Each structure stands twice: as C-alpha cells, then as structure tokens.
Coordinates of C-alpha atoms in Angstrom, one line a residue:
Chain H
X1 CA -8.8 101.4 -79.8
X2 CA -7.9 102.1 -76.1
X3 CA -5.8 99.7 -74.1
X4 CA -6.2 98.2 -71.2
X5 CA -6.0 99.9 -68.1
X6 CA -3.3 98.6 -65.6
X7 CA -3.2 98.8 -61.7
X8 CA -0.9 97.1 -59.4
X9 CA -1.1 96.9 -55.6
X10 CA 1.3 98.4 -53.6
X11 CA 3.9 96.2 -51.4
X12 CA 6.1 96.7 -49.0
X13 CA 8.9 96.2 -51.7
X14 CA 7.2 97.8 -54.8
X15 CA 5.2 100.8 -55.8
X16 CA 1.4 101.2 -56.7
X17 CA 1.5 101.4 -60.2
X18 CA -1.8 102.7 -62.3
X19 CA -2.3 103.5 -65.7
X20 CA -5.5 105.2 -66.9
X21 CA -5.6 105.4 -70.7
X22 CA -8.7 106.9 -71.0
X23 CA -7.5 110.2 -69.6
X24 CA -3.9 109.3 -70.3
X25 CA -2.3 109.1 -66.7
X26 CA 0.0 106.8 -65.3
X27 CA 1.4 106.8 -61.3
X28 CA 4.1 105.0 -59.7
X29 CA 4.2 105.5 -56.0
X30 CA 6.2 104.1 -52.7
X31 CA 8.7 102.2 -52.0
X32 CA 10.6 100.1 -55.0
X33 CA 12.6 97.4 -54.4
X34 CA 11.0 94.1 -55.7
X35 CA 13.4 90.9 -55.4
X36 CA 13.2 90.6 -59.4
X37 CA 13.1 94.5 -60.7
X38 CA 13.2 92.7 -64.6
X39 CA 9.8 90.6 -63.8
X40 CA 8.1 93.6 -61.8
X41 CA 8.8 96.7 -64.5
X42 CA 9.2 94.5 -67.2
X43 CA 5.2 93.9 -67.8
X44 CA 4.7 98.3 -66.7
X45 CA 7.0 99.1 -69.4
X46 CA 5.2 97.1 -72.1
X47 CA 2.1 98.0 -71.0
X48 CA 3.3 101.7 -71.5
X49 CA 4.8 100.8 -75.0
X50 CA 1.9 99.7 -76.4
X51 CA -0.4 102.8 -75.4
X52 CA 2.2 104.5 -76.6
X53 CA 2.3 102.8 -79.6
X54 CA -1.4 102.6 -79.8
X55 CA -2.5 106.3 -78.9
X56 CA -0.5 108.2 -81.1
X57 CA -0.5 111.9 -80.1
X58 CA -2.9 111.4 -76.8
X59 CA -1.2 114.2 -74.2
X60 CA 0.4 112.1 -71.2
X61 CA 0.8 113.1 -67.4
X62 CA 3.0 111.0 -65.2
X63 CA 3.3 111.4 -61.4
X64 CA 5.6 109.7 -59.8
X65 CA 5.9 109.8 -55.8
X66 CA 9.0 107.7 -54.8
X67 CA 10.5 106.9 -51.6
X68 CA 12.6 104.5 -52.0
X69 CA 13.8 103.0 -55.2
X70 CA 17.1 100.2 -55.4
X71 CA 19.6 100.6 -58.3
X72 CA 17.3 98.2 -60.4
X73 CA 14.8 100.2 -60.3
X74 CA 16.7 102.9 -61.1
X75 CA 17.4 101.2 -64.4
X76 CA 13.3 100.4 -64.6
X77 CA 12.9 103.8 -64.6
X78 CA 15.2 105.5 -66.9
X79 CA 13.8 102.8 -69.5
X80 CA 10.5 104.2 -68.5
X81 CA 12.0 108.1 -69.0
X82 CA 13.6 107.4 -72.3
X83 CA 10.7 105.8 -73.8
X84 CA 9.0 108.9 -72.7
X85 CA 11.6 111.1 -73.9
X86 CA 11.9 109.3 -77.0
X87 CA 7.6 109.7 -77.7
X88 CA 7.8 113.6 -76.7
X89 CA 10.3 114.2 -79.6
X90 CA 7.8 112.7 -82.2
X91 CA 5.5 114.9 -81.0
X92 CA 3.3 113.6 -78.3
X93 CA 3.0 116.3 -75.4
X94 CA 4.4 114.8 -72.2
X95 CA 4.5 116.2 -68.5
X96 CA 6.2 114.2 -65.7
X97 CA 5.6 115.0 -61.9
X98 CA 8.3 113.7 -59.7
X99 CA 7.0 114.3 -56.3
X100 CA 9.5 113.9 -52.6
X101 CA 9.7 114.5 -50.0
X102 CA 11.4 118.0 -49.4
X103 CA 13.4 116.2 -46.5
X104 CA 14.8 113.8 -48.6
X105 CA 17.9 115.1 -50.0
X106 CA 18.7 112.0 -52.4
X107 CA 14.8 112.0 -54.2
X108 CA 15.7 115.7 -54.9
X109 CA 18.9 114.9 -56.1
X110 CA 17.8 112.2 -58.3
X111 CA 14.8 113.8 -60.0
X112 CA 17.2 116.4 -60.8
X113 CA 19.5 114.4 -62.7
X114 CA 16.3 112.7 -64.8
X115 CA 15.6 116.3 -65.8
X116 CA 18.8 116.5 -67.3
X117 CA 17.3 113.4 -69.9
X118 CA 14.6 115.6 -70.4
X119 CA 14.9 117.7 -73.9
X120 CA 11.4 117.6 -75.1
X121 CA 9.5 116.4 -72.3
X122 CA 8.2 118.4 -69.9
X123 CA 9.6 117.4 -66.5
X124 CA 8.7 119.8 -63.1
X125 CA 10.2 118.8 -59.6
X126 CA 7.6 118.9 -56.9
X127 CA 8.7 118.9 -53.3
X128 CA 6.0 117.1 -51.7
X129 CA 5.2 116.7 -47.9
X130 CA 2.5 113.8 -48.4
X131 CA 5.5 111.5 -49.8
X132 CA 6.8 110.0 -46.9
Chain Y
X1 CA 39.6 88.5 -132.1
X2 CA 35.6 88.4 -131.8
X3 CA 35.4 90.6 -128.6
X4 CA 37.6 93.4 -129.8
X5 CA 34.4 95.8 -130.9
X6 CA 33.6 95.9 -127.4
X7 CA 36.7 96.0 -125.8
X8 CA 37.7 99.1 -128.4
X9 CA 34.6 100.8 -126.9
X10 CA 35.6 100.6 -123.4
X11 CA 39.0 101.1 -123.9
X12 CA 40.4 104.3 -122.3
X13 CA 43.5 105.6 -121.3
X14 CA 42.0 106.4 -118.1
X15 CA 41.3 102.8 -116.6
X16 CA 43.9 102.8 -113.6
X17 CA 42.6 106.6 -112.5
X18 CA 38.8 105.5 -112.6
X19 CA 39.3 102.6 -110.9
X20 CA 40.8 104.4 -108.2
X21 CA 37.9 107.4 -108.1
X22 CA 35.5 104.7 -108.4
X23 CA 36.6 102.6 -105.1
X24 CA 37.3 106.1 -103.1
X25 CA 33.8 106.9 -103.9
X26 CA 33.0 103.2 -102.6
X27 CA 34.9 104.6 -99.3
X28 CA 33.9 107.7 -99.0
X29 CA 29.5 106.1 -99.6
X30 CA 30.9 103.4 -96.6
X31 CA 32.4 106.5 -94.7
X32 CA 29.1 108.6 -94.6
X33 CA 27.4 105.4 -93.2
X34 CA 30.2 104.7 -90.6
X35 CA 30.0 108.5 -89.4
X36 CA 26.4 107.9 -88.6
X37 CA 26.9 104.8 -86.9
X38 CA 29.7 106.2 -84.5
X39 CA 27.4 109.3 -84.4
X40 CA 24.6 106.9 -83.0
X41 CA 27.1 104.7 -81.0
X42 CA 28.5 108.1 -79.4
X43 CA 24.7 108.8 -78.4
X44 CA 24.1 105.4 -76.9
X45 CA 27.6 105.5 -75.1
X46 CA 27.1 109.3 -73.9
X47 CA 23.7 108.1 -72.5
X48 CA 25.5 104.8 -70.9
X49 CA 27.7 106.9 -69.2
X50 CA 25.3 109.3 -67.9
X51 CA 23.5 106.8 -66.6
X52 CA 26.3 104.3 -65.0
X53 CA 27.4 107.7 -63.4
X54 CA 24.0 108.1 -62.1
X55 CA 23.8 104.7 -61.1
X56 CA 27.3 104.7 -59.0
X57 CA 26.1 107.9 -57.3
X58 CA 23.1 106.1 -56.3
X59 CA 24.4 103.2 -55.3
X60 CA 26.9 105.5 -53.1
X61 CA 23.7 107.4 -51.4
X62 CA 22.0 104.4 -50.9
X63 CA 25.2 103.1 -48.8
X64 CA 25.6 106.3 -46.3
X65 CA 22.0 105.9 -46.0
X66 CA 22.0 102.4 -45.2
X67 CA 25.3 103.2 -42.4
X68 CA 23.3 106.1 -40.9
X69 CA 20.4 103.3 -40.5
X70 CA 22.9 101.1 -39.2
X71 CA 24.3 103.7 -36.7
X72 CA 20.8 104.0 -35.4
X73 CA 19.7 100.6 -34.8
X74 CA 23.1 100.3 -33.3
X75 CA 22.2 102.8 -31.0
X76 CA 19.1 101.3 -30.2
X77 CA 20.4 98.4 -29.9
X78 CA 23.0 99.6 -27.2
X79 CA 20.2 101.8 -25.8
X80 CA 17.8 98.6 -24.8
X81 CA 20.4 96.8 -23.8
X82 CA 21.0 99.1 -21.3
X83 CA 17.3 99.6 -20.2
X84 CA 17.7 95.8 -19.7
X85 CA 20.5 95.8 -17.6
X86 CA 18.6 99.2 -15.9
X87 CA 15.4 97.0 -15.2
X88 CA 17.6 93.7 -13.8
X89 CA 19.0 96.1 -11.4
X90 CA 15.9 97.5 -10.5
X91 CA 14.1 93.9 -10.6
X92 CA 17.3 92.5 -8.1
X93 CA 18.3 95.8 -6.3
X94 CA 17.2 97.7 -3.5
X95 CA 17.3 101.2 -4.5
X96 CA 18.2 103.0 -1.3
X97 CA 20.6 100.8 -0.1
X98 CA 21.9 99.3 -3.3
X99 CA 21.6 95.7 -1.6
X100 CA 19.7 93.0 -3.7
X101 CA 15.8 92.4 -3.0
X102 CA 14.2 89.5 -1.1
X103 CA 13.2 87.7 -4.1
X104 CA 16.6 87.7 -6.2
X105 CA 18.5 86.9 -2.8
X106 CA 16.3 84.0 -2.0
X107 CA 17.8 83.2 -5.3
X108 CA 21.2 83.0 -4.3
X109 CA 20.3 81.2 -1.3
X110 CA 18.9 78.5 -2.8
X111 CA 21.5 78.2 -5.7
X112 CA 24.2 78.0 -2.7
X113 CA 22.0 75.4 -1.1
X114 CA 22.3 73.1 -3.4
X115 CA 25.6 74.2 -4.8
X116 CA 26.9 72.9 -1.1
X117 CA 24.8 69.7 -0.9
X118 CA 27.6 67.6 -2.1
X119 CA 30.6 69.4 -0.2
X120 CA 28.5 70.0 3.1
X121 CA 30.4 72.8 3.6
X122 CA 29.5 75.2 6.7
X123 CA 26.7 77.1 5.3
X124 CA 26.0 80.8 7.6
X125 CA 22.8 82.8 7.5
X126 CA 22.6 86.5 9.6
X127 CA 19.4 88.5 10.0
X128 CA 20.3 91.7 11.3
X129 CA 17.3 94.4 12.9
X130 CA 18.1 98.1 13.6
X131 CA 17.4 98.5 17.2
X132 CA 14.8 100.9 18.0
X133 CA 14.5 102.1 14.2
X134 CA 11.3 103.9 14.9
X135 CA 12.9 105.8 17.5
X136 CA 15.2 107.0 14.5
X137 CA 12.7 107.8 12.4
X138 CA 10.5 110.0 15.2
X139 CA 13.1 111.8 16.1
X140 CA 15.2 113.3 13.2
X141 CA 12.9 112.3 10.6
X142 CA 12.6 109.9 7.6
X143 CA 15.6 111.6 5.4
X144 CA 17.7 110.3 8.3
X145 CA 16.5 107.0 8.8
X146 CA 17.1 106.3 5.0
X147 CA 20.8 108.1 5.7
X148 CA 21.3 105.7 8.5
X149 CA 20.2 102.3 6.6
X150 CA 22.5 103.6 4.1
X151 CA 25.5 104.3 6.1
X152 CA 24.9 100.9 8.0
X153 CA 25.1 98.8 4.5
X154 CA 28.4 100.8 3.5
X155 CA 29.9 99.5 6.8
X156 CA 28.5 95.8 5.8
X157 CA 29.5 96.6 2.6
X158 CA 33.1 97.5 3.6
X159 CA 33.8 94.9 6.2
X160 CA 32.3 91.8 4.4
X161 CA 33.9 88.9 1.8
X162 CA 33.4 89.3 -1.7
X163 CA 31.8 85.7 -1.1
X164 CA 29.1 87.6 1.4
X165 CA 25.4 88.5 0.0
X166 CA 23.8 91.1 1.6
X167 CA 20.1 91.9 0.8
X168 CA 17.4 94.6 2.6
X169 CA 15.6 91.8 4.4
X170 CA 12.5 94.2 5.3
X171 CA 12.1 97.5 6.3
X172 CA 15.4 97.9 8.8
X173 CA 16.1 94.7 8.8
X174 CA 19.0 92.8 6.3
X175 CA 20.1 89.3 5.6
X176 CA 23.7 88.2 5.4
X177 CA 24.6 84.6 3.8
X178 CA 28.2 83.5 4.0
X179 CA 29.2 80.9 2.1
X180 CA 31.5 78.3 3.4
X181 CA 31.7 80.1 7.2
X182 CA 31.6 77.8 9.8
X183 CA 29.8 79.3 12.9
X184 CA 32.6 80.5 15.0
X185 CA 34.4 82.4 12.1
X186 CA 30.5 83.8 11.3
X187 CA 30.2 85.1 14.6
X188 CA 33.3 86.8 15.1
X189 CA 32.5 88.6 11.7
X190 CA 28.9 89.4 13.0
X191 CA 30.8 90.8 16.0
X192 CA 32.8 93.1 14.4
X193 CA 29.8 94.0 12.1
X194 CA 27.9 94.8 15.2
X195 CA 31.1 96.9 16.8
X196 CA 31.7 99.2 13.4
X197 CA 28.0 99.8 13.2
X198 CA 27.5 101.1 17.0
X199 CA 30.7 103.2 16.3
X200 CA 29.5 104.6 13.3
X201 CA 28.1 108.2 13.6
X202 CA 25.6 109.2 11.0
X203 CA 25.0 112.2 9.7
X204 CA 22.6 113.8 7.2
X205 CA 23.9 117.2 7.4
X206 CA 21.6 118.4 10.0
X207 CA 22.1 116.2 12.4
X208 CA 24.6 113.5 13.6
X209 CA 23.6 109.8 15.7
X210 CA 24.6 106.9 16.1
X211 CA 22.4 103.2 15.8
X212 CA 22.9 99.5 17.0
X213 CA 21.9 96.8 15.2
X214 CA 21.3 92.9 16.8
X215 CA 22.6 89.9 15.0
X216 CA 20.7 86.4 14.9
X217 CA 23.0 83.6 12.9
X218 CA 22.0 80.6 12.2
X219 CA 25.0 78.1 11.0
X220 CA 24.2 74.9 8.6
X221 CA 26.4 72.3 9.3
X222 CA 25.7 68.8 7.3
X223 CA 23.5 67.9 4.8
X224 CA 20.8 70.0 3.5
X225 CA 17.2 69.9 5.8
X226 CA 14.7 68.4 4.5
X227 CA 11.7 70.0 5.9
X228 CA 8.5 69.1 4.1
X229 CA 6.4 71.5 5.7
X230 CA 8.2 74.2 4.2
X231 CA 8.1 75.4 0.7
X232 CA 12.1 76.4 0.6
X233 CA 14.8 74.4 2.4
X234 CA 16.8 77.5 2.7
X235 CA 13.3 78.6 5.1
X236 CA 14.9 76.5 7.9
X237 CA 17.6 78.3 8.0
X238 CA 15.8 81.7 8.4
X239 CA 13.9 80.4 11.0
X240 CA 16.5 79.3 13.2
X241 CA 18.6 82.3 12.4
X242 CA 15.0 84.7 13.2
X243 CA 14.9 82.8 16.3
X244 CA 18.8 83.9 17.2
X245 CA 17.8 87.4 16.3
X246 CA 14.8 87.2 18.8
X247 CA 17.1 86.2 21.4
X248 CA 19.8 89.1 20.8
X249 CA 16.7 91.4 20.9
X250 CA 15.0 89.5 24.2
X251 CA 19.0 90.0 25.7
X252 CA 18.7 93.9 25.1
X253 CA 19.8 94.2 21.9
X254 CA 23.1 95.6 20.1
X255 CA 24.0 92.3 20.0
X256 CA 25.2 88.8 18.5
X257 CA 23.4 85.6 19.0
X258 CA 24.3 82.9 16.9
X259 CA 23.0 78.8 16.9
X260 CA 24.4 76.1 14.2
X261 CA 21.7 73.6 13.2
X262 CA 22.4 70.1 11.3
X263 CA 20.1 67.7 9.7
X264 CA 19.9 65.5 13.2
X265 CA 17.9 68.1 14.2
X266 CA 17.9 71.6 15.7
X267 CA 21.4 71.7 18.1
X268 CA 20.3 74.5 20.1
X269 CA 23.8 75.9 20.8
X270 CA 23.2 79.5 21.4
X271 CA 26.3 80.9 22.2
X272 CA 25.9 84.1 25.1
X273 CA 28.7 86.0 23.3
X274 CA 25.4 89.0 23.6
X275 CA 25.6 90.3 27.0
X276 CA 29.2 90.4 26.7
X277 CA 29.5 92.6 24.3
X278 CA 26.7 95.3 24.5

C-alpha cells in the first residue's frame, strides 16, 4: 500500500513542502517561519513516519532548499533528520540534498552541522545559486 | 517437629554466604540494566546537547543578521529622510539664489497676514527690480548675471532681520516682507538695501560691475483688506507695493519709493525719498 502524497503551498512564512511516495521524494523549500512551527511540521513529520513506516526499504531522496528557517524550525527539522537517520541505520538507503545559497554563510554553516548527525545517511551539501 | 525433613534438606552451613551471592547477583542483573539505561540516557543527552548548541549558535546568527537588517533600514531610513528634506528645499527654495520660491513665500505671507489680524501691527511688503538687468546679461553674459543676482541676495541676506523673508519674486526681481515694520523704519532699511547694492562690485572672475536695484514698498497699516476681487488678501499688498516700484522705475531708477495703505482705503502717501538719493 502506498500513502498518500502530501503537498503544501508555499507562504511567505513557511516552505513548499511535497512528498511523492511513488518515487519516494520529499522537498521542503523557502522561507520557514510559521507562527505555530508544532501545528505546521507537526502533520509533515507524521506524514513522513508513516511512509516510513509503511514502505519499508523503498530508497528515499530529500532536497531541501532553505532560506530562511527560525529556531522552531530548526527543531522541526532535526526531528525530521533523526527520523531519517534513525530509518537509514535499519537499512533503508537515504540521500539528503541541502541546497543554499553559496552567499549565505549561515545555510552553509548549518547544513554542515546536520552532516555531523548523519552516520548512515547519505547527506551532500550543494551550494546552489537558484536558492535565493 | 513435622517440618524438620524439609528443613534438614535445606539445611546448610552455607546460608549467610548464599544469601549474600544470591542478592549481589540481584545487583549486579539490576547493574547491567542500569548501564544500558545511562548508556541510552548519555546518547539522548549527547544529542541534546549537540543540538541546544546548535540551536544557541543559531539563535546568535539569526541576531547579527537581524542588526545588519536593522543597520540597513536605518540607513534607509536616514537616507529618505534626507531626500525629503532635499525635495522641501527644492519645492520652497530658489536654487541660484538660495531665496524661497513664489509659491512657498506666498505662504508666509499669508500665514503673517492673518497671524497680524488681531495685533494690526505694521505689516511691510518690498518688490525690488534690477535696473537694466538685460543690459547685464548682453554685456558680460549669463554666468554673470546669475553672479550678480547672487551677490545682490548675499547683501539682502546680510543686511536684513532674521524676522525679514526674502524670495526670487521673478526673473531679477525679489520680494521682501517685514514683519512688524512700520513704513518709515521699512524705508530707511530699503535705503540702505538700495545703497550696499549700488556699492557692491561684482565679479565673476572675468569681469567686475556694479548694478542698482529700485525699491517699491508698500506698508499695511490696520486691519487686514478685504478685497473681494482678489483671490489673496496679501495681493493688495503687492499691488500697491508693484505700483511704488513702477514709480521708482518711472523716477529713473536706483531708487526707493514707498506708500502705506490701510483698510479706509488706498492713502497714497508716496514719499519722494527717490530722487534724492539716486
């Protein structure tokens, strides 16, 4: 049984979100800052968890193009990594993309410290001109 | 005695040592669980830790980058605030001869109008004309005319009150309104106005000259006009004072010609103080 696909809008405040189970893709792009971070990720990550949970060793590719995100989301999105993580070291293959801007120091910065969670993931950095 | 078979049976010298092995095996099967649970607990507290630290150093970036955006919109601020104050100068101010504009002096004039209704204080209005400005412009050229209008609004500039509002009337010609200056006091200023400018040589480098300039005042004693045939009450004024100016020019110029009016009606006193002091 496949899930649901899932696709939310972008906002000024929050990302586009997209998650395509038939190929096994999910995106998060833009700007991240939604006035309740819990009510916005909170439906992404359980959507995630369950095609996790219901594909058991489908490959997954995650691109994620931020330009923005608020401490909150910050939090959103390590949940997100560690669930990740967690999947990759029971055997599911796992890349993440985390696309920036090459002129923004602090996206660099922070995708190289998620790396650093990253034992059995895969996880590439890809300096990005069209994020911006 | 019925329980002594079994008792026998269990009997050993040994009971106090067993008892101990027994409950230090008890510890040591609690132990191995404990290790795992601080094992686990270290894991979850080594990823807390990585993670507040990634959080602080995020919440610090996301400060500086919020005071650089602050800087800039402060600048920006700053920056159109001075484009403002640029374009209210530009809107009020003649350019060349840093005196204010028709409009923005008819302003003044106005506010003073009615800022006197109540006190009926003397209220004096010059127009002042280059003589013969063409003649200046024809014969050293434009740069020099435009020196000369600027050297003859220093010397208004320099010999007027604070209270005085100059403004570039027209091409060479310029409006003076003195508050609170009755007509006598207005002409003997006007005088001396006219003096410094005839004494004043001009020079643009190339050449040096001098100009004249004749004075029309036109004193408002009373209360205000009330002149329905004109849009602006302070028009009245002008007219009368145009008319003095007219009459220093008809006289041969470089000179002062001044009349008061009051609301009876116009009191054509025209004083001759021109001739005298060509």
């Amino acid at each position: 049984m496949t899930p649901n696909p899932l696709y939310i809008d972008a906002t000024p405040r929050s990302p586009r979100v997209e998650l395509d189970p038939a190929v096994g893709h999910l995106s998060l792009s833009g700007e991240s800052y939604p006035e309740d971070a819990s009510a916005f990720y909170g439906p992404i990550l359980q959507n995630v968890a369950q095609y996790l949970a219901t594909t058991t060793d489908a490959p997954l590719t995650v691109d994620v193009r931020f330009i923005y995100f608020n401490s909150s989301s910050a939090k959103a999105i390590m949940n997100l990594f560690q669930m990740l993580e967690v999947n990759a070291e029971k055997g599911r293959k796992v890349t993440v993309n985390w696309f920036y801007d090459p002129e923004d120091d602090l996206m660099a910065e922070m995708g190289e410290d998620f790396a650093e969670d990253f034992l059995h993931a895969s996880f590439y950095l890809k300096p990005d001109s069209e994020v911006a | 005695m019925t329980h002594s078979s079994d008792k026998d049976s269990e009997f050993t010298l040994f009971e106090d040592e067993d008892r101990v092995l027994q409950y230090a095996e008890t510890i040591l099967g609690g132990l191995d669980e404990t290790t795992r649970l601080i094992r686990s607990l270290t894991l979850a507290y080594k990823r807390a830790v990585r993670e507040q630290k990634r959080m602080v150093r995020l919440s610090d970036r996301n400060q500086e980058e919020l005071m650089a955006v602050k800087a800039r919109l402060e600048g920006e601020v700053r920056a159109r605030a001075e484009l403002v104050e640029q374009f209210r100068i530009l809107a009020t101010t003649d350019a060349l001869t840093e005196t204010y504009l028709r409009g923005h002096f008819l302003e003044l004039c106005n506010h003073e109008l009615k800022a006197r209704s109540r006190s009926q204080d003397p209220l004096t209005m010059a127009l002042l004309d280059v003589d013969k400005f063409k003649e200046v412009n024809d014969t050293y050229g434009h740069a020099a005319g435009d020196q000369a209008l600027k050297t003859l609004c220093n010397v208004l500039k320099d010999n007027l009150r604070q209270s005085d509002i100059i403004a570039r009337w027209g091409g060479e010609e310029f409006a003076i309104m003195m508050p609170r200056t009755a007509n006598d006091d207005a002409a003997a200023l006007a005088e001396r106005l006219r003096q410094n400018i005839a004494d004043k040589t001009i020079s643009d480098g190339r050449c040096s000259f001098a100009i004249t300039a004749s004075f029309g005042l036109c004193t408002l004693e009373g209360p205000n006009p009330v002149d329905s045939s004109r849009k602006d009450p302070i028009d009245t004024l002008f007219h009368h004072a145009d008319r003095a100016l007219y009459q220093a020019k008809t006289n041969g110029r470089n000179a002062v010609v001044s009349s008061v009016y009051s609301a009876g009606g116009t009191a054509g006193k025209q004083a001759a103080m021109a001739q005298a002091r060509r």
